[in-house]
CSV table of C-alpha atoms in Angstrom, one decimal:
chain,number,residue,atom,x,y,z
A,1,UNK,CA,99.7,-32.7,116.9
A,2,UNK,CA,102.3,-33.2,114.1
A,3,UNK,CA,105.6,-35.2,115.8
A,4,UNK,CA,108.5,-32.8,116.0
A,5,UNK,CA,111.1,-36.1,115.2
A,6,UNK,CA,113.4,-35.9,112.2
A,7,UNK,CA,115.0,-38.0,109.9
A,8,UNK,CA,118.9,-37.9,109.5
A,9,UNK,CA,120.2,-39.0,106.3
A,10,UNK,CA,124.4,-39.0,106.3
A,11,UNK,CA,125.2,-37.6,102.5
A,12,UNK,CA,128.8,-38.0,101.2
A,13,UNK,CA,128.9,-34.8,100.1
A,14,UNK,CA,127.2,-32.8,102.7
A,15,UNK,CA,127.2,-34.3,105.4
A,16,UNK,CA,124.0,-34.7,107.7
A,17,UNK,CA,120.9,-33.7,105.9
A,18,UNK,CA,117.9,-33.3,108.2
A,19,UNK,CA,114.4,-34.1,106.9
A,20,UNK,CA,111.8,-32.7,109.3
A,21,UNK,CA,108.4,-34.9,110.0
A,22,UNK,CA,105.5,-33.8,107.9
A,23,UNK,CA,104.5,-33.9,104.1
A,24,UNK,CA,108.9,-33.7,102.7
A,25,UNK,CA,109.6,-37.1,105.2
A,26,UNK,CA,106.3,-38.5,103.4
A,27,UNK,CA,106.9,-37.3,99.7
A,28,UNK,CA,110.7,-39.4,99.9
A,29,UNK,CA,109.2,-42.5,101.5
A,30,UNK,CA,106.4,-42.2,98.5
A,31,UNK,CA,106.9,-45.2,95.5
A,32,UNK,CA,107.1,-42.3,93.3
A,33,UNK,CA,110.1,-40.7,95.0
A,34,UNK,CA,111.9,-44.4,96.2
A,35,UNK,CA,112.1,-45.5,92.5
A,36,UNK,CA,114.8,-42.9,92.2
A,37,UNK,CA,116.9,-45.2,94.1
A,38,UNK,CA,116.8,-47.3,90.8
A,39,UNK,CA,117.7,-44.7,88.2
A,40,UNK,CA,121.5,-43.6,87.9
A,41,UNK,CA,121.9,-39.8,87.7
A,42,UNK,CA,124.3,-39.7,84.9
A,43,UNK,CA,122.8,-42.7,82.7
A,44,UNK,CA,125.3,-45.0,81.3
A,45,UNK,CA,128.5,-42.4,82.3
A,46,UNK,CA,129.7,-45.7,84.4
A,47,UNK,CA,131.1,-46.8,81.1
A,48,UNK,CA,133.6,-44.3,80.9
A,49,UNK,CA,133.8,-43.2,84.7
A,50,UNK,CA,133.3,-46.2,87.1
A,51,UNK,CA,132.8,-44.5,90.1
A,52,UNK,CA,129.4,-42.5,88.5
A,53,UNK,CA,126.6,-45.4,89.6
A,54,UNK,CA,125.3,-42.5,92.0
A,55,UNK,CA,121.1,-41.9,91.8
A,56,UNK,CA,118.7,-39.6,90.8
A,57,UNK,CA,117.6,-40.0,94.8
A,58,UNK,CA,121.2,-38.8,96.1
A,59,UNK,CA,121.0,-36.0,93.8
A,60,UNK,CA,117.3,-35.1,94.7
A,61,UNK,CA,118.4,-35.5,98.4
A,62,UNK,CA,121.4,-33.3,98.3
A,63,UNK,CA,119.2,-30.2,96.4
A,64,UNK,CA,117.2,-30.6,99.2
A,65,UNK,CA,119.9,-30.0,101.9
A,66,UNK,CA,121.3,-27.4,99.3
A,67,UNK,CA,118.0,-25.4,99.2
A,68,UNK,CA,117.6,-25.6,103.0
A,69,UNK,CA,121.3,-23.7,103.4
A,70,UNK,CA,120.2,-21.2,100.8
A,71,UNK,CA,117.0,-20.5,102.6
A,72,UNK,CA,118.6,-20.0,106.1
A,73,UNK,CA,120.9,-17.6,104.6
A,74,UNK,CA,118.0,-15.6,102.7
A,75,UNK,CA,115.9,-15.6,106.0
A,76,UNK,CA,119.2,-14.3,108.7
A,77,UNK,CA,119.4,-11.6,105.9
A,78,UNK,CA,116.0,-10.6,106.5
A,79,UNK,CA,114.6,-11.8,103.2
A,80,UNK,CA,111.0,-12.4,104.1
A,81,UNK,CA,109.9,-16.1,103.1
A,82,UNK,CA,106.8,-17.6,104.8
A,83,UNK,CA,106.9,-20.9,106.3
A,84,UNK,CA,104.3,-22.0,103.6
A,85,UNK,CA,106.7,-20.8,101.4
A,86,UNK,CA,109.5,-22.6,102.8
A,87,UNK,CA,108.4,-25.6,102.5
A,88,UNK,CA,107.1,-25.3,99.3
A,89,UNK,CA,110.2,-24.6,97.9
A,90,UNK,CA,111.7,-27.5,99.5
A,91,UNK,CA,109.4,-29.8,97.5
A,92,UNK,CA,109.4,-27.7,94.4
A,93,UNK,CA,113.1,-29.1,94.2
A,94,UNK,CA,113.1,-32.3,96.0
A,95,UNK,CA,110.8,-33.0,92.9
A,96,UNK,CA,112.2,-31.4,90.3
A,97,UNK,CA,114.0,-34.8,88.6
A,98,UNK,CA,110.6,-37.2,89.6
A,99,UNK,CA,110.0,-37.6,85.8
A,100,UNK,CA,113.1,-39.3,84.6
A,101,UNK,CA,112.4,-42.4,83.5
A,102,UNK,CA,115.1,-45.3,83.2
A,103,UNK,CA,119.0,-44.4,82.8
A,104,UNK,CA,117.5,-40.8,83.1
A,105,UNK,CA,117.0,-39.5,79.0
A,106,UNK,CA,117.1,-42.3,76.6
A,107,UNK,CA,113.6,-42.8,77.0
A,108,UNK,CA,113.0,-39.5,76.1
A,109,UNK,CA,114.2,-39.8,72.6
A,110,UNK,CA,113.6,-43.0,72.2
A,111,UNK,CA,109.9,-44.7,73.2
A,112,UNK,CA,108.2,-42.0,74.7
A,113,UNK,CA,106.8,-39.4,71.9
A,114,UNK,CA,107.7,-35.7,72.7
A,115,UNK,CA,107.6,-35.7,76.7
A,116,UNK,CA,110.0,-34.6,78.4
A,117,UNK,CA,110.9,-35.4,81.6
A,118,UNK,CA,109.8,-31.8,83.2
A,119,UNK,CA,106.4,-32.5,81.7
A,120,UNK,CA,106.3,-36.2,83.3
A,121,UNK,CA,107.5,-34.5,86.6
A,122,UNK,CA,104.4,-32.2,86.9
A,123,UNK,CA,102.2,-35.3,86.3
A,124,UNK,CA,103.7,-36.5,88.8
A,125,UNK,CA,103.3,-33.5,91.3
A,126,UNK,CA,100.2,-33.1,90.4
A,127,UNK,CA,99.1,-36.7,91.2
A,128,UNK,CA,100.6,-36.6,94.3
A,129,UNK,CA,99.0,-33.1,95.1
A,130,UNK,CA,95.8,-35.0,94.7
A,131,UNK,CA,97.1,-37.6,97.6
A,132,UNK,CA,98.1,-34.5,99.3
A,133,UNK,CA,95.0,-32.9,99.9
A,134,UNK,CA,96.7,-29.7,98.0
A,135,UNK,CA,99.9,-29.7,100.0
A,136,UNK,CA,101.8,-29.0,96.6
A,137,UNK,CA,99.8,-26.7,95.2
A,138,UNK,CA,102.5,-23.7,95.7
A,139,UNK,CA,105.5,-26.1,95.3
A,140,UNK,CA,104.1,-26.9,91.7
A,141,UNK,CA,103.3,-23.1,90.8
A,142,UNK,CA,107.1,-22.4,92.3
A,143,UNK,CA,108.3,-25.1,90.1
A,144,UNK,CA,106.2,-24.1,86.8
A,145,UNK,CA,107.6,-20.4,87.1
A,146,UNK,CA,103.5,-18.8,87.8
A,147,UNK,CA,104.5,-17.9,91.4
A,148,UNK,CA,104.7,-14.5,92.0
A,149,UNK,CA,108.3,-14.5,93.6
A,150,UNK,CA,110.6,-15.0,90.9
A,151,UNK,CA,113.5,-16.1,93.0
A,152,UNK,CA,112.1,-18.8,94.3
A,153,UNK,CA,111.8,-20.3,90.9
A,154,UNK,CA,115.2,-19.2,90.4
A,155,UNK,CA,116.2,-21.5,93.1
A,156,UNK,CA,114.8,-24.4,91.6
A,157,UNK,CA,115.5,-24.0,87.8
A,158,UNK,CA,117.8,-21.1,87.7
A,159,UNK,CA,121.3,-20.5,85.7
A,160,UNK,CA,122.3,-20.8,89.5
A,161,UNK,CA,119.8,-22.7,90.9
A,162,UNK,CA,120.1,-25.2,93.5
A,163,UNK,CA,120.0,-28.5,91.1
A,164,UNK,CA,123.0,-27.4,89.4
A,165,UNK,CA,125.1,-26.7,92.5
A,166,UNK,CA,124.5,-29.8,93.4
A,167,UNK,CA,125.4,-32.3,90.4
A,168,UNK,CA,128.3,-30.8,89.7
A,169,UNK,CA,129.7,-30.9,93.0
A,170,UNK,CA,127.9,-34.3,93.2
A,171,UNK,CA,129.1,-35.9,89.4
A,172,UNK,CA,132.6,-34.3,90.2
A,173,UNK,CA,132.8,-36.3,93.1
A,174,UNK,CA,131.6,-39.7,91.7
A,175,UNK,CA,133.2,-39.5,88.6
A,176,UNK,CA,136.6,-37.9,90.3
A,177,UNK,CA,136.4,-34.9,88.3
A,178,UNK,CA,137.8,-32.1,90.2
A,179,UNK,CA,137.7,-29.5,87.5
A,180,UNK,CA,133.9,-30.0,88.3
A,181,UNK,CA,134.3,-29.3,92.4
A,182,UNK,CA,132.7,-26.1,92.9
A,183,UNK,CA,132.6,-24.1,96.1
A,184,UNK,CA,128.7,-25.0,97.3
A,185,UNK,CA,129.1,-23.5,100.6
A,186,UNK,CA,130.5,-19.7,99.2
A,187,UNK,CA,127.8,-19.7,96.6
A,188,UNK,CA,125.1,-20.1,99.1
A,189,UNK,CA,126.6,-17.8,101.1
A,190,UNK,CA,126.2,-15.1,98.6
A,191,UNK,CA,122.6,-15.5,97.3
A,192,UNK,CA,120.8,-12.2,98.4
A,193,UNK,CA,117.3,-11.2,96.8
A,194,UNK,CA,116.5,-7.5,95.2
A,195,UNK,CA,112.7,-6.7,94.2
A,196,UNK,CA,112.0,-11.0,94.6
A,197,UNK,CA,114.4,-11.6,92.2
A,198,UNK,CA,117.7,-13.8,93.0
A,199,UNK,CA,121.1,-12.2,92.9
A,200,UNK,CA,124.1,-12.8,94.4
A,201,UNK,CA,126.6,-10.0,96.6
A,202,UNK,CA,129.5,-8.7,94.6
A,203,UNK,CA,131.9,-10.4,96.7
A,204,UNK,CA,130.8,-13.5,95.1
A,205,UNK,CA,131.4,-12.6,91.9
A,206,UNK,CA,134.5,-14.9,91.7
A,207,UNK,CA,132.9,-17.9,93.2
A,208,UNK,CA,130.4,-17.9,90.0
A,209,UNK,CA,133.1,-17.2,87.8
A,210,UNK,CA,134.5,-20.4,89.3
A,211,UNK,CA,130.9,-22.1,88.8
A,212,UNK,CA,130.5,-21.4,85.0
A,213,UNK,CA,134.0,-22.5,84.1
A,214,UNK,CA,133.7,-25.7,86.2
A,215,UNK,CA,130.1,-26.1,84.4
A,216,UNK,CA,132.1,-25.9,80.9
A,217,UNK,CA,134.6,-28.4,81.6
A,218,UNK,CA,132.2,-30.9,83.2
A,219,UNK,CA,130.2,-30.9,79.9
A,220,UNK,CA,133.3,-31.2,77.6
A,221,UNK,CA,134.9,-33.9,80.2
A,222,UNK,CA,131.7,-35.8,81.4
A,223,UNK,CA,128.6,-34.9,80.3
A,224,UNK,CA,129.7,-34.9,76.5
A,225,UNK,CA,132.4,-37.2,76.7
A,226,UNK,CA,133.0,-39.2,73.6
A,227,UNK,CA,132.4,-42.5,75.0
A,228,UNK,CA,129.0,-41.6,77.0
A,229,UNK,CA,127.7,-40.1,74.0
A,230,UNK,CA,127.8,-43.8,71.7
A,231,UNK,CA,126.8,-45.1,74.6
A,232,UNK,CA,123.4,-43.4,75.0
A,233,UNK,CA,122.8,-43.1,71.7
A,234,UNK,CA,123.5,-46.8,71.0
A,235,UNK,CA,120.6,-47.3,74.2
A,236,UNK,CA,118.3,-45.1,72.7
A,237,UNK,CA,118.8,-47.3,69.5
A,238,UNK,CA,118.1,-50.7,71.1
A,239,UNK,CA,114.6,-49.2,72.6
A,240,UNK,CA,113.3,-47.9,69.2
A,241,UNK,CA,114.6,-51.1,67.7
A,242,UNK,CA,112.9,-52.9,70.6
A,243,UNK,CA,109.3,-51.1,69.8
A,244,UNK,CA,109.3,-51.4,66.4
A,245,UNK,CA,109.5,-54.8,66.7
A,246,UNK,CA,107.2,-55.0,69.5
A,247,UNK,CA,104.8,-52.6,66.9
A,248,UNK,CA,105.3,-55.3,64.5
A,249,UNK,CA,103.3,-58.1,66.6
A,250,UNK,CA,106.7,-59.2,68.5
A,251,UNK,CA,106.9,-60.5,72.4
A,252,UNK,CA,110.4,-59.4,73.6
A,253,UNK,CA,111.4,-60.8,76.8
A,254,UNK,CA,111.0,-57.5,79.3
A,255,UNK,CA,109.0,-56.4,82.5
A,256,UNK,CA,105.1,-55.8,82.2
A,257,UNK,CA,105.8,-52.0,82.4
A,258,UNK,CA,108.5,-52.2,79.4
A,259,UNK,CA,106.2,-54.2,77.4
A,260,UNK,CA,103.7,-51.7,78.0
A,261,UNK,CA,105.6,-49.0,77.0
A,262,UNK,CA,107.6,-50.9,73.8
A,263,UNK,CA,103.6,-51.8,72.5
A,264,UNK,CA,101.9,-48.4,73.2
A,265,UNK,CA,102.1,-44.7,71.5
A,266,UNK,CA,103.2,-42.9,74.3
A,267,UNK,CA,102.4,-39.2,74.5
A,268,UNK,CA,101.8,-37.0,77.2
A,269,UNK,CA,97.9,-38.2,77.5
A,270,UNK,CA,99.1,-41.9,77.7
A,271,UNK,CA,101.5,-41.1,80.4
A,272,UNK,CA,99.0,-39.3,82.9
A,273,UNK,CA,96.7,-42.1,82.5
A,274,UNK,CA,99.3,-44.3,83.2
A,275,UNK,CA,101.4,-43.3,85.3
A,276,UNK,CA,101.8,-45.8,88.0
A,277,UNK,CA,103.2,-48.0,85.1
A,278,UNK,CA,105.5,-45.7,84.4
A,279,UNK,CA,106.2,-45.4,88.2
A,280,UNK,CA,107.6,-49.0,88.0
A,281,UNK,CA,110.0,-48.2,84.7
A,282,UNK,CA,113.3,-47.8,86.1
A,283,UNK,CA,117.4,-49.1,85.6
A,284,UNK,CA,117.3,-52.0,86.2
A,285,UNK,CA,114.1,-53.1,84.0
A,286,UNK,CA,116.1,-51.8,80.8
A,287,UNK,CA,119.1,-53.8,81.7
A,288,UNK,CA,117.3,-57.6,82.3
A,289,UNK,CA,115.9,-56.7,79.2
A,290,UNK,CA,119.2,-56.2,77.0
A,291,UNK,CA,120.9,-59.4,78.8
A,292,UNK,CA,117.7,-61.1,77.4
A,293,UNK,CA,118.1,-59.7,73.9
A,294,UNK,CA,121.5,-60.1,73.2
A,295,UNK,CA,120.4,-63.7,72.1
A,296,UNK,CA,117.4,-62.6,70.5
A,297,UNK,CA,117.2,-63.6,66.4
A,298,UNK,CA,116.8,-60.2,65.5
A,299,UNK,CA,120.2,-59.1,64.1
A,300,UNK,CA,120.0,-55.3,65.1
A,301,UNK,CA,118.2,-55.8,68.5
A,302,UNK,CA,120.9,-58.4,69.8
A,303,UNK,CA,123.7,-56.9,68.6
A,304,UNK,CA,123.1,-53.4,69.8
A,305,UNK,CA,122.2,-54.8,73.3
A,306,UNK,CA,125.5,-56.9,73.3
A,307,UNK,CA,127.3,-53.8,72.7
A,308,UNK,CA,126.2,-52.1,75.5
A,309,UNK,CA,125.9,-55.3,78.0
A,310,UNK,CA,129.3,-56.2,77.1
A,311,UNK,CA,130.7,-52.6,76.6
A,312,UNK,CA,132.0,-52.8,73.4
A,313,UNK,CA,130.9,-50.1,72.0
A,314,UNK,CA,131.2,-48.4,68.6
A,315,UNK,CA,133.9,-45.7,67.7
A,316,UNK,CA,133.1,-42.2,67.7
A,317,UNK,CA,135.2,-39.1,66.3
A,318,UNK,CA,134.3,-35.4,67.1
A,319,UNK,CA,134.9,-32.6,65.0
A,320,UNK,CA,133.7,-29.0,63.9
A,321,UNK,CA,132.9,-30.0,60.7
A,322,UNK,CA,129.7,-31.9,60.0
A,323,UNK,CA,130.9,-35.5,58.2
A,324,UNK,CA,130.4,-36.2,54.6
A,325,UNK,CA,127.3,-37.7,53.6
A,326,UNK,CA,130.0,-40.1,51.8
A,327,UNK,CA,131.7,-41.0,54.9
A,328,UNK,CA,128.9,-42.1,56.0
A,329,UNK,CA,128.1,-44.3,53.1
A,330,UNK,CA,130.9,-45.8,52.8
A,331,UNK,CA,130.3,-47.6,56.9
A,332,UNK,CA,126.3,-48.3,55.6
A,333,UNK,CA,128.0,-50.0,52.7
A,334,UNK,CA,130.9,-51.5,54.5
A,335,UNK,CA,127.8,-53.0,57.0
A,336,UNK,CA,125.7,-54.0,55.0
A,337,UNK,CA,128.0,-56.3,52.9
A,338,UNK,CA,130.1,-57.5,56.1
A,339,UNK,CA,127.0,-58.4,57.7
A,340,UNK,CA,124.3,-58.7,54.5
A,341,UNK,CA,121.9,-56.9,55.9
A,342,UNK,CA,119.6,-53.8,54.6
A,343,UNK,CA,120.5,-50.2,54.7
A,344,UNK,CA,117.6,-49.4,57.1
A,345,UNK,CA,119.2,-52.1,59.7
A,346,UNK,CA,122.6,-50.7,58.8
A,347,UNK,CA,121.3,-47.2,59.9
A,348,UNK,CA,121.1,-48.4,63.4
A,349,UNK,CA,124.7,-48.5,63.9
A,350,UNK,CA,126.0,-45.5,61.6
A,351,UNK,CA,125.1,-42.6,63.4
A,352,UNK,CA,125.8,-38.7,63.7
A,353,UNK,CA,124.5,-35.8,65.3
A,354,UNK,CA,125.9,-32.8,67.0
A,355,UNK,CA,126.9,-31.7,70.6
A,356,UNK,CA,126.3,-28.5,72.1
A,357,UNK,CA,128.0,-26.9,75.1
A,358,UNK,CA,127.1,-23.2,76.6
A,359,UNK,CA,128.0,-23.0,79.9
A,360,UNK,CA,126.4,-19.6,80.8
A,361,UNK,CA,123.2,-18.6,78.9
A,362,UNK,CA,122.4,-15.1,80.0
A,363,UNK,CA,118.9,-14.7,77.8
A,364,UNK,CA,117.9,-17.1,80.2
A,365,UNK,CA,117.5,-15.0,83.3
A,366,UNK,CA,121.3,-14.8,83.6
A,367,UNK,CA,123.0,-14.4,86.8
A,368,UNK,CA,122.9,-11.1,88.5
A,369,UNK,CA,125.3,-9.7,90.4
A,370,UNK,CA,124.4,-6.7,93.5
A,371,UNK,CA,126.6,-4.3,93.8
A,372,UNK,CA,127.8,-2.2,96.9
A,373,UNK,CA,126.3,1.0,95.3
A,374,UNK,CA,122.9,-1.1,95.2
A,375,UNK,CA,122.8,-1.7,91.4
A,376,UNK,CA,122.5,-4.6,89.6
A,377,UNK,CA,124.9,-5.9,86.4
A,378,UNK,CA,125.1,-9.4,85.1
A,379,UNK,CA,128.2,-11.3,86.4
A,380,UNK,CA,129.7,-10.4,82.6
A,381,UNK,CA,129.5,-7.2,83.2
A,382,UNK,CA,130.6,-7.3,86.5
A,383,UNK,CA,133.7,-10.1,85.8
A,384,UNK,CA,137.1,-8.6,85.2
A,385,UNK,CA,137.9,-12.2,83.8
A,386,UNK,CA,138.1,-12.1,80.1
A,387,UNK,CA,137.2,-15.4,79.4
A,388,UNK,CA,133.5,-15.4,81.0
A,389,UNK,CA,132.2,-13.6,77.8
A,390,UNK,CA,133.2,-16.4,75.8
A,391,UNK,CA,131.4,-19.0,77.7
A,392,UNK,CA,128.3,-17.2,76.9
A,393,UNK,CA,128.4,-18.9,73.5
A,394,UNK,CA,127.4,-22.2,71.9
A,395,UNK,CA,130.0,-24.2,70.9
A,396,UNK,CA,128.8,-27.1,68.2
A,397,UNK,CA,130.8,-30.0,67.3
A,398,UNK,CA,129.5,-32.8,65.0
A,399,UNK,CA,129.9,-36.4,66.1
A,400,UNK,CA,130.0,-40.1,64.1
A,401,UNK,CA,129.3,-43.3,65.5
A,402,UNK,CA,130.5,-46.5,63.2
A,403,UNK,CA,131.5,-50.4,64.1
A,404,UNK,CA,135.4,-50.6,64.5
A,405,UNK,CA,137.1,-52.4,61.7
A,406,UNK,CA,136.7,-56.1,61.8
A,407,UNK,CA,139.7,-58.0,63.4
């Protein structure tokens, strides 16, 4: 007979979350699900926001509580939703972020080869649904989108799902944000489903007007803020320079499972097969690693981990226009005679790219809005605030990293 004793957890944002006995309590206390105690939820946005050192396990823990809310208020509206169901959904999301690996997406672009971290997460599901006996069978098909009930996908990975109404109230509050505070409880509150797809009541319709805006600012004011973004991409830097080296017959002082990774091609086949050494990849292994190689010989490796270490970090500028292949040039050249070192190595710390922000993408599912007269219109359509149409489109800007002048 299964124990009917819960877990309480006390969550800054929420409150008391409640985690009932049975395969959820068992999932969190799982090494798969306890090394997200170890990896930040907003990478290296401490450097610009010192409060943001929050973890991919509050977050995770917090969509949980979320998606319990949302369910109550589904079921008292007489929404039918098994208890198979149920729970299902609850793991569909209290998994949903089990795949990041270390400071969350700078391994993505840096040492593993084109995974991503939803790929990595359904390895991982589907490894523990083999320790399950099958228990996740339905959370994984509710998570991949092959369920039959759409909106219980579209609570999990939705463009208002339950992960996103969490880290923005959640990164709001860490990072002291309050353009980012949205209204959790109202939007919860208005979820209704129509023909097993997700909507929400008309009287809601300012509350997600509310959401999207807050979504926009948070990206131009955290996510994409100047500073965070030469500071991930000068991460994602030191670990290609890091396994290049470590391709070239190189030892770098590091963990076993960073050496593993830095000495490897990693694609998605070399991640399922090893995926308990990737289970042992988190924060804290990247960081030991950069303290060590800040007095490493190698010019690029040490200096770029010093940078980061030390947080002084290269100077960015943002613009609309994409920078002048001359521009950029001129800092390579400026580099590589300050420093005398090759154009390739100068490469490492000369960097531009671009930025993207669309807070509400409608081809996506968009967010539907039910009516009193029973129809259904997308919260555009149903918005009598001018603005919302605009936030429907991408706005690019171009970026450029380069070393500040030499004092």
């Amino acid at each position: 007979m299964q124990s009917s004793k819960v877990t309480i957890i006390n969550d800054p944002i929420y409150g008391f979350i409640t985690i009932p006995n049975g395969v959820l309590f068992d999932l969190i206390q799982h090494k798969y699900f306890q090394r997200l105690r170890r990896i930040t939820q907003m990478g290296l946005s401490y450097l610009v926001y010192p409060g943001a050192h929050h973890t991919r396990f509050q977050h995770a823990i917090g969509c949980l509580g979320v998606m319990q809310k949302a369910l109550k208020v589904l079921v008292d509206k007489g929404v039918v939703i098994s208890e198979e169901e149920q729970e299902a959904v609850l793991i569909a999301i209290l998994l949903h972020d089990i795949g990041h690996g270390p400071f969350s997406h700078a391994m993505e672009h840096s040492i593993v080869d084109g995974v991503s971290h939803e790929d990595i997460s359904t390895l991982f599901m589907e490894a523990l649904n083999e320790e399950f006996n099958g228990s996740l069978t339905l959370a994984i098909q509710i998570f991949e989108g092959s369920y039959h009930r759409s909106f219980l996908n579209q609570l999990v990975s939705g463009q208002l799902d339950m992960d996103r109404t969490d880290y923005l109230k959640r990164d709001s509050f860490y990072t002291g944000m309050a353009e980012g505070n949205i209204n959790t409880e109202r939007i919860v509150a208005m979820l209704n489903v129509k023909d097993d797809h997700l909507v929400v009541e008309e009287k809601g319709v300012y509350t997600v007007e509310k959401f999207l805006v807050a979504r926009r600012l948070m990206y131009w004011q955290v996510y994409l803020h100047k500073t965070g973004i030469v500071a991930e991409q000068l991460l994602t830097r030191v670990l290609k320079r890091a396994k290049e080296l470590s391709r070239e017959g190189e030892i770098l002082p590091s963990s076993k499972a960073l050496q593993f990774f830095l000495q490897n091609q990693i694609d998605s086949d070399t991640i399922k097969k090893s995926l308990d050494t990737f289970a042992q990849l988190d924060d804290y292994d990247i960081i030991s690693a950069m303290k060590e190689w800040c007095s490493h010989k190698d010019f690029v490796l040490s200096e770029l981990s010093k940078s980061i270490i030390n947080r002084d970090l290269l100077k960015v500028k943002i613009r609309k226009k994409p920078f002048a292949p001359a521009k950029l040039e001129k800092h390579r050249s400026a580099l590589m005679e300050q420093y005398g070192i090759s154009q390739e190595e100068a490469n490492y710390f000369v960097i531009t790219g671009t930025i993207s922000n669309q807070a509400y993408n409608y081809k996506k599912g968009g967010i539907n809005i039910l009516l009193s007269n029973g129809k259904i219109v997308d919260v555009v359509k149903a918005s009598d605030q001018l603005s919302l149409k605009s936030l429907t489109k991408e706005v690019v800007k171009n970026y450029l990293c380069y070393p500040k002048p030499k004092r």
